Amino acid sequence: MATKDYAEGYTELYGEEWVKLSDETTEKELKDFYVEWSKTYDTDLNKAQAQYHRLQTKLFDAKIKEVFKDKPKDEIKIVDAGAGTGMIAAELKKLGYTNLAALDISPEMLKKAEKKNLYKKFVCAALNDKPIPEIETGEFDALICCGSLAIAHIESDSFVEMVRMVKPGGVIHFNIRPGDCEHKFSSGNPTYEDMIQKLEDAGKWEKLVYKEVVEHYARDDMPPISFMFEFKVLKN
């Protein structure tokens, strides 16, 4: 799944199996991959000098304060989609958010997150266009998804379920690496950009921020930026 320019960096830091992830990777294969990677995930991201979890949460915080001016932070219900081991939640907690739910496909990653005492709710499920039974329509005020909208992970159909989970007026925040925005999925799902437009045309959400450049990794052999997107949910 790594772009050609950064394959060497990904291989050194995340291993050959990471680079082999592709559109053809099945859910079972992805889960199996994270069984092993969960053991070194936090250490590996630190070695990679990942910056996005700190920077994205600060931008998310600014938008939340703008949209929910009179609502205390500890009352704002947020779902961390593609939560992994809780790196995003750790940053959100520093900013005063404590009403957090974790959603991830990997039980091993969620077990790591559970030990950190960051979330009030854990949901182990794939994120696509199918409703997740454990999550009610409009259950959350906001959703954040960082580092997970990527080939072999979460495809564009997930936007449908993201919108369902967040109440009208709420915020959806995510990032996508350059090159992935226009990727044509072998599954037949639209590109991320095409699905964004499709949901906007359907009156499901409206753009608040579109493709803002944010630092991703600080290492020279890793992708330096990703694009940040924010939307206001209009209807489920």
Coordinates of C-alpha atoms in Angstrom, one line a residue:
M1 CA 0.0 0.0 0.0
A2 CA 3.0 2.3 0.3
T3 CA 3.6 4.7 -2.5
K4 CA 6.7 3.8 -4.6
D5 CA 8.6 6.9 -3.3
Y6 CA 8.3 5.8 0.3
A7 CA 8.3 2.0 0.0
E8 CA 11.8 1.9 1.5
G9 CA 10.9 3.9 4.5
Y10 CA 7.7 1.9 5.1
T11 CA 9.6 -1.4 4.8
E12 CA 12.3 -0.3 7.2
L13 CA 9.8 1.0 9.8
Y14 CA 6.7 -1.1 9.4
G15 CA 8.0 -4.2 7.6
E16 CA 7.6 -5.9 4.3
E17 CA 4.1 -7.1 5.1
W18 CA 2.8 -3.5 5.4
V19 CA 4.1 -2.7 1.9
K20 CA 2.3 -5.8 0.5
L21 CA -1.1 -4.6 1.7
S22 CA -3.3 -3.8 -1.2
D23 CA -6.9 -3.6 -2.5
E24 CA -6.8 -7.4 -2.7
T25 CA -6.1 -7.7 1.1
T26 CA -9.1 -9.4 2.8
E27 CA -10.5 -8.4 6.2
K28 CA -9.1 -11.6 7.7
E29 CA -5.7 -10.9 6.2
L30 CA -5.8 -7.4 7.6
K31 CA -6.8 -8.6 11.1
D32 CA -4.0 -11.2 11.0
F33 CA -1.5 -8.5 10.1
Y34 CA -2.5 -6.4 13.1
V35 CA -2.2 -9.4 15.4
E36 CA 1.6 -9.0 15.0
W37 CA 1.9 -5.3 14.4
S38 CA -0.1 -4.5 17.5
K39 CA 2.9 -5.7 19.5
T40 CA 5.2 -2.9 18.2
Y41 CA 2.7 -0.4 16.8
D42 CA 3.3 2.5 19.2
T43 CA 7.1 2.1 19.1
D44 CA 7.1 1.9 15.3
L45 CA 5.0 5.1 14.8
N46 CA 7.4 6.9 17.2
K47 CA 10.4 5.7 15.2
A48 CA 8.6 6.9 12.1
Q49 CA 8.3 10.3 13.7
A50 CA 4.5 10.4 13.1
Q51 CA 3.2 13.9 13.7
Y52 CA -0.4 13.6 12.5
H53 CA -2.0 12.4 15.7
R54 CA -1.0 15.6 17.5
L55 CA -1.6 18.0 14.7
Q56 CA -4.9 16.6 13.5
T57 CA -6.4 16.6 17.0
K58 CA -5.4 20.2 17.5
L59 CA -7.3 21.1 14.3
F60 CA -10.2 18.9 15.3
D61 CA -10.3 20.6 18.7
A62 CA -10.5 24.1 17.1
K63 CA -13.4 23.0 15.0
I64 CA -15.2 21.4 17.9
K65 CA -14.9 24.6 20.0
E66 CA -16.3 26.6 17.0
V67 CA -19.3 24.3 16.5
F68 CA -20.1 23.4 20.1
K69 CA -19.4 26.7 21.7
D70 CA -21.6 26.2 24.8
K71 CA -21.1 22.4 25.3
P72 CA -18.5 21.3 27.9
K73 CA -15.8 19.1 26.3
D74 CA -16.4 16.2 28.6
E75 CA -20.0 16.0 27.3
I76 CA -19.1 15.9 23.7
K77 CA -19.4 12.3 22.5
I78 CA -16.7 11.4 20.0
V79 CA -16.0 8.2 18.1
D80 CA -12.4 7.5 17.1
A81 CA -12.8 5.5 13.9
G82 CA -9.7 3.3 13.2
A83 CA -8.8 3.9 16.8
G84 CA -5.9 1.4 16.9
T85 CA -4.0 1.6 20.2
G86 CA -5.5 4.9 21.1
M87 CA -2.9 7.4 19.9
I88 CA -5.6 9.9 18.8
A89 CA -7.5 9.4 22.0
A90 CA -4.5 10.1 24.1
E91 CA -4.1 13.5 22.4
L92 CA -7.8 14.2 22.8
K93 CA -7.7 13.5 26.5
K94 CA -4.9 16.0 26.9
L95 CA -7.3 18.6 25.3
G96 CA -10.1 17.8 27.7
Y97 CA -12.2 15.2 25.8
T98 CA -13.1 12.2 27.9
N99 CA -16.4 11.0 26.3
L100 CA -14.7 8.8 23.7
A101 CA -15.6 5.6 21.9
A102 CA -13.1 3.4 20.0
L103 CA -14.0 1.7 16.7
D104 CA -11.5 -0.6 15.1
I105 CA -11.4 -3.9 13.1
S106 CA -8.6 -5.3 15.2
P107 CA -9.3 -6.9 18.6
E108 CA -5.6 -6.9 19.4
M109 CA -5.2 -3.2 18.8
L110 CA -8.3 -2.5 20.9
K111 CA -6.9 -4.6 23.7
K112 CA -3.8 -2.3 23.7
A113 CA -6.0 0.8 23.8
E114 CA -8.1 -0.6 26.6
K115 CA -5.1 -0.7 28.9
K116 CA -4.6 3.0 28.5
N117 CA -8.0 3.9 30.1
L118 CA -8.9 6.4 27.3
Y119 CA -12.3 5.2 26.1
K120 CA -15.8 4.6 27.5
K121 CA -16.9 2.3 24.7
F122 CA -15.2 -0.2 22.5
V123 CA -16.6 -1.5 19.2
C124 CA -14.7 -4.1 17.2
A125 CA -16.0 -4.0 13.6
A126 CA -15.1 -3.2 10.1
L127 CA -16.0 0.3 8.9
N128 CA -17.8 0.3 5.5
D129 CA -21.3 1.2 4.3
K130 CA -23.0 -1.4 6.5
P131 CA -24.6 -0.2 9.8
I132 CA -22.7 -1.3 12.8
P133 CA -25.3 -2.7 15.3
E134 CA -23.4 -1.5 18.4
I135 CA -23.7 2.1 17.2
E136 CA -27.0 4.0 17.1
T137 CA -27.9 6.5 14.4
G138 CA -26.8 9.9 15.5
E139 CA -25.1 8.5 18.6
F140 CA -22.1 10.9 18.4
D141 CA -21.5 14.6 18.3
A142 CA -18.3 14.1 16.2
L143 CA -16.1 11.5 14.5
I144 CA -12.4 11.6 14.0
C145 CA -10.5 9.2 11.7
C146 CA -6.8 9.7 11.3
G147 CA -4.3 7.5 9.4
S148 CA -6.9 4.9 8.5
L149 CA -8.5 6.0 5.3
A150 CA -6.0 4.2 3.2
I151 CA -5.7 1.3 0.7
A152 CA -6.4 -2.1 2.3
H153 CA -7.9 -0.4 5.4
I154 CA -11.0 1.9 5.2
E155 CA -12.5 2.6 1.8
S156 CA -14.8 5.4 0.6
D157 CA -18.1 3.6 1.3
S158 CA -17.2 4.1 5.0
F159 CA -18.4 7.8 4.6
V160 CA -22.0 6.5 4.5
E161 CA -21.7 4.9 7.9
M162 CA -19.7 7.9 9.3
V163 CA -22.6 10.1 8.5
R164 CA -25.1 7.7 10.1
M165 CA -23.1 7.7 13.4
V166 CA -22.9 11.4 13.8
K167 CA -26.0 13.6 14.7
P168 CA -27.0 16.4 12.3
G169 CA -25.0 19.4 13.1
G170 CA -22.1 17.3 14.2
V171 CA -18.5 17.2 12.8
I172 CA -16.6 14.6 10.8
H173 CA -12.8 15.0 10.6
F174 CA -10.4 12.8 8.7
N175 CA -7.2 12.8 6.8
I176 CA -6.1 11.1 3.6
R177 CA -2.5 10.8 2.2
P178 CA -1.8 12.3 -1.2
G179 CA -2.2 9.8 -4.0
D180 CA -5.0 8.0 -2.1
C181 CA -7.6 10.7 -2.7
E182 CA -8.1 9.7 -6.4
H183 CA -7.4 6.0 -5.9
K184 CA -9.8 3.7 -7.8
F185 CA -10.7 0.8 -5.6
S186 CA -10.8 -2.7 -7.1
S187 CA -14.0 -3.3 -5.0
G188 CA -15.8 -0.8 -7.3
N189 CA -16.2 1.8 -4.5
P190 CA -15.9 5.4 -5.7
T191 CA -12.7 7.3 -5.1
Y192 CA -12.6 9.2 -1.8
E193 CA -13.1 12.5 -3.6
D194 CA -16.0 11.1 -5.7
M195 CA -17.8 9.8 -2.6
I196 CA -17.3 13.1 -0.8
Q197 CA -19.0 14.8 -3.7
K198 CA -21.7 12.2 -3.9
L199 CA -22.7 12.7 -0.3
E200 CA -22.6 16.4 -0.6
D201 CA -24.9 16.2 -3.7
A202 CA -27.3 14.1 -1.7
G203 CA -27.4 16.7 1.1
K204 CA -25.8 14.4 3.7
W205 CA -22.9 16.7 4.7
E206 CA -21.3 20.0 3.7
K207 CA -17.6 20.8 3.5
L208 CA -16.1 22.9 6.3
V209 CA -12.4 22.3 5.4
Y210 CA -11.2 20.6 2.2
K211 CA -7.7 19.2 1.6
E212 CA -5.9 21.3 4.1
V213 CA -2.2 20.3 4.1
V214 CA -1.0 19.0 7.4
E215 CA 2.4 17.5 8.4
H216 CA 2.2 13.7 8.6
Y217 CA 5.7 12.3 9.3
A218 CA 8.9 14.2 10.1
R219 CA 11.3 11.6 8.6
D220 CA 12.6 12.2 5.1
D221 CA 11.9 8.7 4.0
M222 CA 8.2 8.9 5.0
P223 CA 5.3 10.9 3.5
P224 CA 5.6 14.4 4.7
I225 CA 2.0 15.5 4.5
S226 CA -1.6 14.4 4.4
F227 CA -4.8 16.2 3.5
M228 CA -7.3 17.1 6.2
F229 CA -11.0 17.2 5.6
E230 CA -13.9 18.4 7.9
F231 CA -17.6 18.2 7.3
K232 CA -20.8 19.2 9.0
V233 CA -23.4 16.4 9.0
L234 CA -26.7 17.6 7.6
K235 CA -28.9 14.5 7.8
N236 CA -28.4 10.8 8.5

